[in-house]
PDB file of C-alpha atoms and ligand atoms in Angstrom:
ATOM      1  CA  MET A  19      10.095 -23.224  98.110  1.00  0.00           C
ATOM      2  CA  LYS A  20       9.161 -26.059  95.957  1.00  0.00           C
ATOM      3  CA  PHE A  21       9.731 -26.240  92.323  1.00  0.00           C
ATOM      4  CA  LYS A  22       8.761 -30.005  91.282  1.00  0.00           C
ATOM      5  CA  GLY A  23       5.984 -29.959  88.809  1.00  0.00           C
ATOM      6  CA  GLN A  24       5.520 -26.204  89.659  1.00  0.00           C
ATOM      7  CA  HIS A  25       4.982 -23.155  87.197  1.00  0.00           C
ATOM      8  CA  ILE A  26       7.832 -20.509  87.809  1.00  0.00           C
ATOM      9  CA  LEU A  27       5.845 -17.412  87.520  1.00  0.00           C
ATOM     10  CA  SER A  28       7.017 -14.845  90.128  1.00  0.00           C
ATOM     11  CA  THR A  29       9.664 -14.294  92.437  1.00  0.00           C
ATOM     12  CA  LYS A  30       7.215 -14.073  94.922  1.00  0.00           C
ATOM     13  CA  GLN A  31       7.142 -17.883  95.139  1.00  0.00           C
ATOM     14  CA  PHE A  32      10.837 -17.815  96.536  1.00  0.00           C
ATOM     15  CA  ASP A  33      11.997 -17.688 100.176  1.00  0.00           C
ATOM     16  CA  LYS A  34      15.387 -17.113 101.675  1.00  0.00           C
ATOM     17  CA  ASN A  35      16.286 -20.675 102.822  1.00  0.00           C
ATOM     18  CA  GLY A  36      15.063 -22.083  99.502  1.00  0.00           C
ATOM     19  CA  LEU A  37      16.894 -19.688  97.683  1.00  0.00           C
ATOM     20  CA  LEU A  38      20.271 -20.586  99.493  1.00  0.00           C
ATOM     21  CA  ALA A  39      19.540 -24.417  98.838  1.00  0.00           C
ATOM     22  CA  PHE A  40      18.846 -23.755  95.240  1.00  0.00           C
ATOM     23  CA  PHE A  41      22.176 -21.691  94.965  1.00  0.00           C
ATOM     24  CA  GLU A  42      23.956 -24.915  96.013  1.00  0.00           C
ATOM     25  CA  VAL A  43      22.136 -26.893  93.420  1.00  0.00           C
ATOM     26  CA  VAL A  44      23.230 -24.046  90.701  1.00  0.00           C
ATOM     27  CA  LYS A  45      26.925 -24.324  91.903  1.00  0.00           C
ATOM     28  CA  LYS A  46      26.803 -28.214  90.962  1.00  0.00           C
ATOM     29  CA  MET A  47      25.293 -27.165  87.679  1.00  0.00           C
ATOM     30  CA  GLU A  48      28.490 -25.318  86.865  1.00  0.00           C
ATOM     31  CA  LYS A  49      30.537 -28.521  87.469  1.00  0.00           C
ATOM     32  CA  VAL A  50      27.911 -30.131  84.861  1.00  0.00           C
ATOM     33  CA  LEU A  51      28.404 -27.376  82.411  1.00  0.00           C
ATOM     34  CA  GLU A  52      31.984 -27.636  82.674  1.00  0.00           C
ATOM     35  CA  ASP A  53      32.100 -31.122  82.018  1.00  0.00           C
ATOM     36  CA  ALA A  54      30.203 -30.655  78.957  1.00  0.00           C
ATOM     37  CA  VAL A  55      32.079 -27.555  77.620  1.00  0.00           C
ATOM     38  CA  ILE A  56      35.544 -28.495  78.546  1.00  0.00           C
ATOM     39  CA  HIS A  57      35.478 -32.279  78.726  1.00  0.00           C
ATOM     40  CA  GLY A  58      32.813 -33.077  76.259  1.00  0.00           C
ATOM     41  CA  LYS A  59      30.771 -34.970  78.566  1.00  0.00           C
ATOM     42  CA  GLN A  60      27.325 -34.884  77.670  1.00  0.00           C
ATOM     43  CA  SER A  61      24.931 -34.827  80.722  1.00  0.00           C
ATOM     44  CA  LYS A  62      21.630 -37.076  80.503  1.00  0.00           C
ATOM     45  CA  LEU A  63      19.888 -35.260  83.357  1.00  0.00           C
ATOM     46  CA  CYS A  64      17.174 -34.195  81.293  1.00  0.00           C
ATOM     47  CA  GLU A  65      17.186 -36.732  78.618  1.00  0.00           C
ATOM     48  CA  GLY A  66      14.056 -37.439  76.908  1.00  0.00           C
ATOM     49  CA  LYS A  67      12.561 -33.933  77.939  1.00  0.00           C
ATOM     50  CA  ILE A  68      11.240 -31.361  75.678  1.00  0.00           C
ATOM     51  CA  LEU A  69      11.486 -27.606  76.295  1.00  0.00           C
ATOM     52  CA  ALA A  70       9.112 -25.206  74.391  1.00  0.00           C
ATOM     53  CA  THR A  71      10.097 -21.613  74.044  1.00  0.00           C
ATOM     54  CA  LEU A  72       7.224 -19.172  73.195  1.00  0.00           C
ATOM     55  CA  PHE A  73       8.620 -15.916  72.860  1.00  0.00           C
ATOM     56  CA  TYR A  74       6.156 -13.085  71.827  1.00  0.00           C
ATOM     57  CA  GLU A  75       8.745 -10.425  72.610  1.00  0.00           C
ATOM     58  CA  PRO A  76      12.307 -10.065  71.388  1.00  0.00           C
ATOM     59  CA  SER A  77      15.466 -11.684  73.382  1.00  0.00           C
ATOM     60  CA  THR A  78      19.101 -12.710  72.713  1.00  0.00           C
ATOM     61  CA  ARG A  79      19.931 -13.944  76.064  1.00  0.00           C
ATOM     62  CA  THR A  80      17.034 -15.432  77.895  1.00  0.00           C
ATOM     63  CA  ARG A  81      15.762 -17.741  75.161  1.00  0.00           C
ATOM     64  CA  PHE A  82      19.203 -18.837  74.177  1.00  0.00           C
ATOM     65  CA  SER A  83      19.989 -19.394  77.968  1.00  0.00           C
ATOM     66  CA  PHE A  84      16.611 -21.580  78.557  1.00  0.00           C
ATOM     67  CA  GLU A  85      17.562 -23.435  75.427  1.00  0.00           C
ATOM     68  CA  THR A  86      21.208 -24.020  76.040  1.00  0.00           C
ATOM     69  CA  ALA A  87      20.330 -25.128  79.522  1.00  0.00           C
ATOM     70  CA  MET A  88      18.075 -28.011  78.267  1.00  0.00           C
ATOM     71  CA  LEU A  89      20.416 -29.046  75.621  1.00  0.00           C
ATOM     72  CA  ARG A  90      23.278 -29.144  78.131  1.00  0.00           C
ATOM     73  CA  LEU A  91      21.295 -31.435  80.138  1.00  0.00           C
ATOM     74  CA  GLY A  92      20.445 -33.919  77.385  1.00  0.00           C
ATOM     75  CA  GLY A  93      16.740 -32.796  76.519  1.00  0.00           C
ATOM     76  CA  ARG A  94      15.583 -31.244  73.567  1.00  0.00           C
ATOM     77  CA  VAL A  95      13.866 -27.886  72.217  1.00  0.00           C
ATOM     78  CA  ILE A  96      10.978 -26.717  70.312  1.00  0.00           C
ATOM     79  CA  SER A  97      10.950 -22.864  69.693  1.00  0.00           C
ATOM     80  CA  ASN A  98       8.914 -19.928  68.344  1.00  0.00           C
ATOM     81  CA  PHE A  99      10.895 -16.681  68.682  1.00  0.00           C
ATOM     82  CA  ASP A 100       8.294 -14.577  66.965  1.00  0.00           C
ATOM     83  CA  MET A 101       5.005 -15.763  68.467  1.00  0.00           C
ATOM     84  CA  LEU A 102       3.048 -12.654  67.458  1.00  0.00           C
ATOM     85  CA  LYS A 103       3.643 -12.943  63.973  1.00  0.00           C
ATOM     86  CA  THR A 104       4.325 -16.501  63.227  1.00  0.00           C
ATOM     87  CA  SER A 105       2.153 -18.582  65.530  1.00  0.00           C
ATOM     88  CA  SER A 106      -1.598 -18.923  65.364  1.00  0.00           C
ATOM     89  CA  ALA A 107      -1.922 -15.916  67.574  1.00  0.00           C
ATOM     90  CA  VAL A 108      -2.003 -14.120  64.238  1.00  0.00           C
ATOM     91  CA  LYS A 109      -5.383 -15.970  63.596  1.00  0.00           C
ATOM     92  CA  MET A 110      -6.504 -14.808  66.971  1.00  0.00           C
ATOM     93  CA  GLU A 111      -5.672 -18.308  68.868  1.00  0.00           C
ATOM     94  CA  THR A 112      -6.011 -17.641  72.436  1.00  0.00           C
ATOM     95  CA  LEU A 113      -3.344 -18.028  75.289  1.00  0.00           C
ATOM     96  CA  PHE A 114      -5.723 -20.612  76.583  1.00  0.00           C
ATOM     97  CA  ASP A 115      -5.454 -22.764  73.525  1.00  0.00           C
ATOM     98  CA  THR A 116      -1.825 -21.836  72.983  1.00  0.00           C
ATOM     99  CA  GLY A 117      -1.029 -23.310  76.612  1.00  0.00           C
ATOM    100  CA  LYS A 118      -3.255 -26.363  76.367  1.00  0.00           C
ATOM    101  CA  VAL A 119      -2.027 -27.334  72.877  1.00  0.00           C
ATOM    102  CA  VAL A 120       1.738 -26.797  73.512  1.00  0.00           C
ATOM    103  CA  SER A 121       1.582 -28.701  76.861  1.00  0.00           C
ATOM    104  CA  GLN A 122       0.353 -31.802  74.998  1.00  0.00           C
ATOM    105  CA  MET A 123       4.068 -31.584  72.926  1.00  0.00           C
ATOM    106  CA  ALA A 124       6.506 -30.298  75.508  1.00  0.00           C
ATOM    107  CA  ASP A 125       7.536 -31.171  79.039  1.00  0.00           C
ATOM    108  CA  VAL A 126       8.030 -27.681  80.138  1.00  0.00           C
ATOM    109  CA  ILE A 127       7.366 -24.258  78.743  1.00  0.00           C
ATOM    110  CA  ALA A 128       9.411 -21.091  79.022  1.00  0.00           C
ATOM    111  CA  MET A 129       7.534 -17.999  77.699  1.00  0.00           C
ATOM    112  CA  ARG A 130       7.882 -14.256  77.381  1.00  0.00           C
ATOM    113  CA  HIS A 131       5.251 -11.734  76.528  1.00  0.00           C
ATOM    114  CA  PRO A 132       4.919  -7.919  76.756  1.00  0.00           C
ATOM    115  CA  GLU A 133       1.752  -8.048  78.912  1.00  0.00           C
ATOM    116  CA  VAL A 134       2.194  -8.148  82.585  1.00  0.00           C
ATOM    117  CA  GLY A 135       0.049 -11.441  83.793  1.00  0.00           C
ATOM    118  CA  SER A 136       0.090 -12.955  80.373  1.00  0.00           C
ATOM    119  CA  VAL A 137       2.491 -15.921  81.230  1.00  0.00           C
ATOM    120  CA  ALA A 138       0.341 -16.592  84.298  1.00  0.00           C
ATOM    121  CA  GLU A 139      -2.724 -16.703  82.042  1.00  0.00           C
ATOM    122  CA  LEU A 140      -1.177 -19.264  79.835  1.00  0.00           C
ATOM    123  CA  ALA A 141       0.091 -21.201  82.706  1.00  0.00           C
ATOM    124  CA  ARG A 142      -3.601 -21.574  84.021  1.00  0.00           C
ATOM    125  CA  PHE A 143      -4.337 -23.741  80.915  1.00  0.00           C
ATOM    126  CA  SER A 144      -1.121 -25.608  80.635  1.00  0.00           C
ATOM    127  CA  ASP A 145      -0.709 -29.490  81.602  1.00  0.00           C
ATOM    128  CA  VAL A 146       3.102 -28.976  82.070  1.00  0.00           C
ATOM    129  CA  PRO A 147       5.212 -26.401  84.163  1.00  0.00           C
ATOM    130  CA  VAL A 148       5.349 -23.004  82.460  1.00  0.00           C
ATOM    131  CA  ILE A 149       8.437 -20.454  83.527  1.00  0.00           C
ATOM    132  CA  ASN A 150       7.940 -16.748  83.177  1.00  0.00           C
ATOM    133  CA  ALA A 151      10.802 -15.567  80.930  1.00  0.00           C
ATOM    134  CA  GLY A 152       9.568 -11.972  81.397  1.00  0.00           C
ATOM    135  CA  ASP A 153       6.200 -10.540  81.480  1.00  0.00           C
ATOM    136  CA  GLY A 154       6.017  -6.772  80.253  1.00  0.00           C
ATOM    137  CA  SER A 155       7.300  -4.662  83.172  1.00  0.00           C
ATOM    138  CA  GLY A 156       6.227  -7.497  85.819  1.00  0.00           C
ATOM    139  CA  ASP A 157       8.642  -9.971  86.634  1.00  0.00           C
ATOM    140  CA  HIS A 158      11.676 -11.946  85.258  1.00  0.00           C
ATOM    141  CA  PRO A 159      12.164 -14.574  87.971  1.00  0.00           C
ATOM    142  CA  THR A 160      14.970 -16.363  86.209  1.00  0.00           C
ATOM    143  CA  GLN A 161      16.949 -13.228  85.591  1.00  0.00           C
ATOM    144  CA  GLY A 162      16.604 -12.313  89.196  1.00  0.00           C
ATOM    145  CA  LEU A 163      17.751 -15.595  90.389  1.00  0.00           C
ATOM    146  CA  LEU A 164      20.952 -15.401  88.195  1.00  0.00           C
ATOM    147  CA  ASP A 165      21.700 -11.606  89.337  1.00  0.00           C
ATOM    148  CA  VAL A 166      21.358 -12.833  93.232  1.00  0.00           C
ATOM    149  CA  TYR A 167      23.322 -16.080  92.359  1.00  0.00           C
ATOM    150  CA  THR A 168      25.996 -13.969  90.707  1.00  0.00           C
ATOM    151  CA  ILE A 169      26.280 -11.700  93.669  1.00  0.00           C
ATOM    152  CA  TRP A 170      26.286 -14.641  96.079  1.00  0.00           C
ATOM    153  CA  LYS A 171      28.965 -16.292  94.105  1.00  0.00           C
ATOM    154  CA  GLU A 172      31.231 -13.117  93.496  1.00  0.00           C
ATOM    155  CA  LYS A 173      30.989 -11.702  97.307  1.00  0.00           C
ATOM    156  CA  ARG A 174      30.505 -15.025  99.103  1.00  0.00           C
ATOM    157  CA  LYS A 175      27.576 -13.432 101.058  1.00  0.00           C
ATOM    158  CA  LEU A 176      24.450 -11.350 100.556  1.00  0.00           C
ATOM    159  CA  ASN A 177      23.974  -9.917 104.000  1.00  0.00           C
ATOM    160  CA  GLY A 178      25.176  -6.587 104.682  1.00  0.00           C
ATOM    161  CA  LEU A 179      25.869  -5.592 101.246  1.00  0.00           C
ATOM    162  CA  THR A 180      25.254  -2.325  99.808  1.00  0.00           C
ATOM    163  CA  VAL A 181      23.466  -2.707  96.527  1.00  0.00           C
ATOM    164  CA  GLY A 182      23.100   0.299  94.071  1.00  0.00           C
ATOM    165  CA  ILE A 183      20.162  -0.148  91.601  1.00  0.00           C
ATOM    166  CA  ILE A 184      20.610   2.101  88.709  1.00  0.00           C
ATOM    167  CA  GLY A 185      18.661   3.200  85.839  1.00  0.00           C
ATOM    168  CA  ASP A 186      14.922   2.754  84.805  1.00  0.00           C
ATOM    169  CA  LEU A 187      13.537   1.491  88.110  1.00  0.00           C
ATOM    170  CA  LYS A 188      10.010   2.227  87.301  1.00  0.00           C
ATOM    171  CA  HIS A 189       9.633  -0.305  84.317  1.00  0.00           C
ATOM    172  CA  SER A 190      12.713  -2.707  84.632  1.00  0.00           C
ATOM    173  CA  ARG A 191      11.135  -6.074  85.410  1.00  0.00           C
ATOM    174  CA  VAL A 192      14.605  -7.275  86.228  1.00  0.00           C
ATOM    175  CA  PHE A 193      14.984  -4.656  88.923  1.00  0.00           C
ATOM    176  CA  HIS A 194      11.510  -5.622  90.305  1.00  0.00           C
ATOM    177  CA  SER A 195      12.679  -9.263  90.487  1.00  0.00           C
ATOM    178  CA  GLN A 196      16.023  -8.319  92.220  1.00  0.00           C
ATOM    179  CA  CYS A 197      14.305  -6.139  94.603  1.00  0.00           C
ATOM    180  CA  GLU A 198      11.778  -9.211  95.431  1.00  0.00           C
ATOM    181  CA  ILE A 199      14.741 -11.543  95.978  1.00  0.00           C
ATOM    182  CA  LEU A 200      17.199  -9.365  97.683  1.00  0.00           C
ATOM    183  CA  LYS A 201      14.513  -8.308 100.190  1.00  0.00           C
ATOM    184  CA  PHE A 202      15.286 -11.644 102.117  1.00  0.00           C
ATOM    185  CA  PHE A 203      18.716 -10.690 102.787  1.00  0.00           C
ATOM    186  CA  ASN A 204      19.791  -7.700 105.059  1.00  0.00           C
ATOM    187  CA  VAL A 205      21.024  -5.428 102.203  1.00  0.00           C
ATOM    188  CA  ASN A 206      21.107  -1.805 102.165  1.00  0.00           C
ATOM    189  CA  PHE A 207      19.069  -0.713  98.873  1.00  0.00           C
ATOM    190  CA  VAL A 208      20.355   2.690  97.077  1.00  0.00           C
ATOM    191  CA  LEU A 209      17.990   3.315  94.355  1.00  0.00           C
ATOM    192  CA  ILE A 210      19.545   5.486  91.769  1.00  0.00           C
ATOM    193  CA  SER A 211      17.168   7.052  89.051  1.00  0.00           C
ATOM    194  CA  PRO A 212      15.538  10.061  87.686  1.00  0.00           C
ATOM    195  CA  LYS A 213      12.514  10.757  90.002  1.00  0.00           C
ATOM    196  CA  ALA A 214      10.117  10.152  87.090  1.00  0.00           C
ATOM    197  CA  LEU A 215      11.564   6.534  86.759  1.00  0.00           C
ATOM    198  CA  SER A 216      11.616   5.824  90.416  1.00  0.00           C
ATOM    199  CA  LEU A 217      10.808   2.182  91.778  1.00  0.00           C
ATOM    200  CA  PRO A 218       7.177   1.640  92.128  1.00  0.00           C
ATOM    201  CA  ASP A 219       5.589   2.205  95.531  1.00  0.00           C
ATOM    202  CA  LYS A 220       4.646  -1.593  95.911  1.00  0.00           C
ATOM    203  CA  PHE A 221       8.372  -2.560  95.493  1.00  0.00           C
ATOM    204  CA  LYS A 222       9.443  -0.100  97.966  1.00  0.00           C
ATOM    205  CA  LYS A 223       6.969  -1.263 100.450  1.00  0.00           C
ATOM    206  CA  GLU A 224       8.460  -4.870  99.854  1.00  0.00           C
ATOM    207  CA  ILE A 225      12.305  -3.787 100.358  1.00  0.00           C
ATOM    208  CA  GLY A 226      11.096  -1.445 103.447  1.00  0.00           C
ATOM    209  CA  LYS A 227      14.394   0.407 104.106  1.00  0.00           C
ATOM    210  CA  PHE A 228      16.294   2.209 101.055  1.00  0.00           C
ATOM    211  CA  VAL A 229      18.037   5.470  99.981  1.00  0.00           C
ATOM    212  CA  GLU A 230      16.765   7.053  96.730  1.00  0.00           C
ATOM    213  CA  VAL A 231      19.313   9.587  94.977  1.00  0.00           C
ATOM    214  CA  GLU A 232      19.680  10.820  91.338  1.00  0.00           C
ATOM    215  CA  ASP A 233      23.012  11.240  91.123  1.00  0.00           C
ATOM    216  CA  LEU A 234      25.476   8.235  90.854  1.00  0.00           C
ATOM    217  CA  SER A 235      28.500  10.090  91.498  1.00  0.00           C
ATOM    218  CA  LYS A 236      27.159  11.011  94.984  1.00  0.00           C
ATOM    219  CA  VAL A 237      26.965   7.336  96.119  1.00  0.00           C
ATOM    220  CA  ILE A 238      29.460   5.256  93.870  1.00  0.00           C
ATOM    221  CA  ASP A 239      32.050   4.891  96.755  1.00  0.00           C
ATOM    222  CA  ASP A 240      29.496   3.080  99.103  1.00  0.00           C
ATOM    223  CA  LEU A 241      28.359   0.511  96.428  1.00  0.00           C
ATOM    224  CA  ASP A 242      29.307  -3.036  97.012  1.00  0.00           C
ATOM    225  CA  VAL A 243      27.119  -4.061  93.575  1.00  0.00           C
ATOM    226  CA  ILE A 244      26.518  -1.914  91.201  1.00  0.00           C
ATOM    227  CA  SER A 245      23.371  -2.919  89.114  1.00  0.00           C
ATOM    228  CA  VAL A 246      22.503  -0.926  86.118  1.00  0.00           C
ATOM    229  CA  ASN A 247      19.840  -1.444  83.317  1.00  0.00           C
ATOM    230  CA  ARG A 248      18.904   0.489  80.392  1.00  0.00           C
ATOM    231  CA  ILE A 249      16.055   2.555  79.920  1.00  0.00           C
ATOM    232  CA  GLN A 250      13.241   0.349  78.787  1.00  0.00           C
ATOM    233  CA  THR A 251      12.325   2.253  75.766  1.00  0.00           C
ATOM    234  CA  GLU A 252       9.500  -0.288  74.671  1.00  0.00           C
ATOM    235  CA  ARG A 253       7.592   0.549  77.857  1.00  0.00           C
ATOM    236  CA  PHE A 254       7.215   4.309  77.208  1.00  0.00           C
ATOM    237  CA  GLN A 255       4.437   6.072  75.461  1.00  0.00           C
ATOM    238  CA  SER A 256       6.944   7.139  72.643  1.00  0.00           C
ATOM    239  CA  GLU A 257      10.598   6.905  71.972  1.00  0.00           C
ATOM    240  CA  LYS A 258      10.712  10.605  72.364  1.00  0.00           C
ATOM    241  CA  GLU A 259       9.724  10.273  76.090  1.00  0.00           C
ATOM    242  CA  ALA A 260      12.133   7.756  76.639  1.00  0.00           C
ATOM    243  CA  GLU A 261      15.069   9.857  75.101  1.00  0.00           C
ATOM    244  CA  LYS A 262      14.416  12.537  77.697  1.00  0.00           C
ATOM    245  CA  PHE A 263      16.168  10.157  80.323  1.00  0.00           C
ATOM    246  CA  ARG A 264      19.006   8.993  78.323  1.00  0.00           C
ATOM    247  CA  GLY A 265      22.601   9.447  79.417  1.00  0.00           C
ATOM    248  CA  LYS A 266      21.401  10.421  83.029  1.00  0.00           C
ATOM    249  CA  PHE A 267      23.401   7.514  84.502  1.00  0.00           C
ATOM    250  CA  VAL A 268      26.495   6.252  82.888  1.00  0.00           C
ATOM    251  CA  VAL A 269      28.832   3.739  84.715  1.00  0.00           C
ATOM    252  CA  SER A 270      31.919   5.187  82.925  1.00  0.00           C
ATOM    253  CA  SER A 271      35.447   4.215  83.599  1.00  0.00           C
ATOM    254  CA  SER A 272      36.003   7.885  85.316  1.00  0.00           C
ATOM    255  CA  ILE A 273      33.082   7.152  87.703  1.00  0.00           C
ATOM    256  CA  MET A 274      34.647   3.706  88.651  1.00  0.00           C
ATOM    257  CA  LYS A 275      37.839   5.143  89.505  1.00  0.00           C
ATOM    258  CA  LYS A 276      35.632   6.408  92.801  1.00  0.00           C
ATOM    259  CA  ALA A 277      34.082   2.900  93.155  1.00  0.00           C
ATOM    260  CA  LYS A 278      35.341   0.430  95.706  1.00  0.00           C
ATOM    261  CA  LYS A 279      38.031  -2.023  94.452  1.00  0.00           C
ATOM    262  CA  ASP A 280      35.876  -4.953  95.084  1.00  0.00           C
ATOM    263  CA  ALA A 281      32.805  -3.862  94.055  1.00  0.00           C
ATOM    264  CA  ILE A 282      31.024  -5.481  91.145  1.00  0.00           C
ATOM    265  CA  ILE A 283      29.091  -4.468  88.265  1.00  0.00           C
ATOM    266  CA  LEU A 284      26.051  -6.369  87.074  1.00  0.00           C
ATOM    267  CA  CYS A 285      23.811  -5.825  83.916  1.00  0.00           C
ATOM    268  CA  PRO A 286      21.015  -7.857  82.484  1.00  0.00           C
ATOM    269  CA  LEU A 287      22.027  -6.565  79.033  1.00  0.00           C
ATOM    270  CA  PRO A 288      21.465  -5.407  76.335  1.00  0.00           C
ATOM    271  CA  ARG A 289      23.112  -2.176  77.089  1.00  0.00           C
ATOM    272  CA  ARG A 290      23.115   1.242  75.605  1.00  0.00           C
ATOM    273  CA  GLU A 291      25.089   4.139  76.599  1.00  0.00           C
ATOM    274  CA  GLU A 292      24.747   3.598  80.460  1.00  0.00           C
ATOM    275  CA  LEU A 293      27.283   0.793  80.241  1.00  0.00           C
ATOM    276  CA  PRO A 294      30.153   1.971  78.006  1.00  0.00           C
ATOM    277  CA  MET A 295      32.226  -0.761  76.333  1.00  0.00           C
ATOM    278  CA  GLU A 296      35.355   0.988  77.937  1.00  0.00           C
ATOM    279  CA  ILE A 297      34.675  -0.743  81.435  1.00  0.00           C
ATOM    280  CA  ASP A 298      34.480  -4.194  79.956  1.00  0.00           C
ATOM    281  CA  ASN A 299      38.049  -5.131  80.830  1.00  0.00           C
ATOM    282  CA  ASP A 300      37.589  -3.623  84.340  1.00  0.00           C
ATOM    283  CA  PRO A 301      37.692  -6.718  86.582  1.00  0.00           C
ATOM    284  CA  ARG A 302      34.810  -5.588  88.497  1.00  0.00           C
ATOM    285  CA  ALA A 303      32.530  -6.001  85.389  1.00  0.00           C
ATOM    286  CA  LYS A 304      30.714  -9.253  85.728  1.00  0.00           C
ATOM    287  CA  TYR A 305      28.105  -8.919  83.328  1.00  0.00           C
ATOM    288  CA  PHE A 306      29.509 -11.674  80.990  1.00  0.00           C
ATOM    289  CA  GLU A 307      30.010 -14.026  83.842  1.00  0.00           C
ATOM    290  CA  GLN A 308      26.231 -13.462  84.409  1.00  0.00           C
ATOM    291  CA  ILE A 309      25.244 -14.937  81.096  1.00  0.00           C
ATOM    292  CA  LYS A 310      27.000 -18.350  82.078  1.00  0.00           C
ATOM    293  CA  ASN A 311      25.719 -18.279  85.544  1.00  0.00           C
ATOM    294  CA  GLY A 312      22.102 -17.789  84.043  1.00  0.00           C
ATOM    295  CA  VAL A 313      22.480 -21.188  82.040  1.00  0.00           C
ATOM    296  CA  CYS A 314      23.405 -22.816  85.234  1.00  0.00           C
ATOM    297  CA  VAL A 315      20.402 -21.385  87.088  1.00  0.00           C
ATOM    298  CA  ARG A 316      18.291 -22.603  84.380  1.00  0.00           C
ATOM    299  CA  MET A 317      19.547 -25.979  84.358  1.00  0.00           C
ATOM    300  CA  ALA A 318      19.334 -26.198  88.061  1.00  0.00           C
ATOM    301  CA  LEU A 319      15.818 -25.000  87.667  1.00  0.00           C
ATOM    302  CA  PHE A 320      14.748 -27.814  85.215  1.00  0.00           C
ATOM    303  CA  CYS A 321      16.330 -30.465  87.329  1.00  0.00           C
ATOM    304  CA  GLU A 322      14.428 -29.442  90.107  1.00  0.00           C
ATOM    305  CA  ILE A 323      10.947 -29.108  88.246  1.00  0.00           C
ATOM    306  CA  PHE A 324      11.745 -32.491  86.715  1.00  0.00           C
ATOM    307  CA  GLY A 325      12.700 -33.733  90.478  1.00  0.00           C
ATOM    308  CA  VAL A 326      16.030 -35.005  89.143  1.00  0.00           C
ATOM    309  CA  THR A 327      18.581 -35.113  91.884  1.00  0.00           C
ATOM    310  CA  VAL A 328      22.227 -34.107  90.957  1.00  0.00           C
TER     311      VAL A 328
HETATM  312  N1   CP B  19      18.657 -10.018  80.261  1.00  0.00           N
HETATM  313  C1   CP B  19      17.527 -10.441  79.198  1.00  0.00           C
HETATM  314  O1   CP B  19      16.439 -10.620  79.384  1.00  0.00           O
HETATM  315  O2   CP B  19      17.946 -10.282  77.871  1.00  0.00           O
HETATM  316  P1   CP B  19      17.298 -10.566  76.611  1.00  0.00           P
HETATM  317  O3   CP B  19      16.169  -9.404  76.452  1.00  0.00           O
HETATM  318  O4   CP B  19      18.162 -10.447  75.575  1.00  0.00           O
HETATM  319  O5   CP B  19      16.747 -12.041  76.900  1.00  0.00           O
END
């Protein structure tokens, strides 16, 4: 698994040993981040580098996380968070030209787009590495990395864990990325969703063995990892269609009473009713820790892409 000078477009680029080695780099980044946040020591690991964030789809975490990662490493950022409305995409500029042009100015590009494959399309024409920050219902490789890093950090292992993946498994690129990474480890997959939102066959083939259920309460006491995500309303034909599935799975405090004492709850956020605020104070809730881990994962990725040794 080599990152130096490479585009990061898909979780398919990762492998087991490479992931474990990468997680060790992320761990070092936790120290770099702590030095910056607590001791005011600015890292210069990416001094002189410029990140361009091109977002054709809304984001709170991912864009800020990439930008924070670059800033914490001493680099700088140029950003457009509304490419569909305020870039020359409005004037029918092609992804070819956007990739070619932005790569004359930035050293690395992080891009999000609503269409599967569009980030890879822009990357074909970019002269600098491009990172997929989410392409439609396709892939979200850095989210997958930070989710699995959080499990590895919290549980101190991956092999042998029982991982429940709960919600809209059909459309969630986060779940698709999680499956593609967790498949390298000997985890027991429990897929929890309404039948109409079940994991696409291509991912089922990748993970091999799994259990599928519709009712979270039937399996909650088996789970070491409770990975939940919202209904991806933006991927449905209409909001009304999505509403049919709302409230079918809720990680409530009453259901958490039946969960293991050392289980962990993950969520990429944003959340809706599936993750009520009542469990934010449950020590098993790790979704805000995930945010900090995400910054460290992206810091590590920049260092690897630029060949910077920590
Ligand atoms: N987790 C995640 O991708 O969040 P945003 O959509 O806010 O970036």
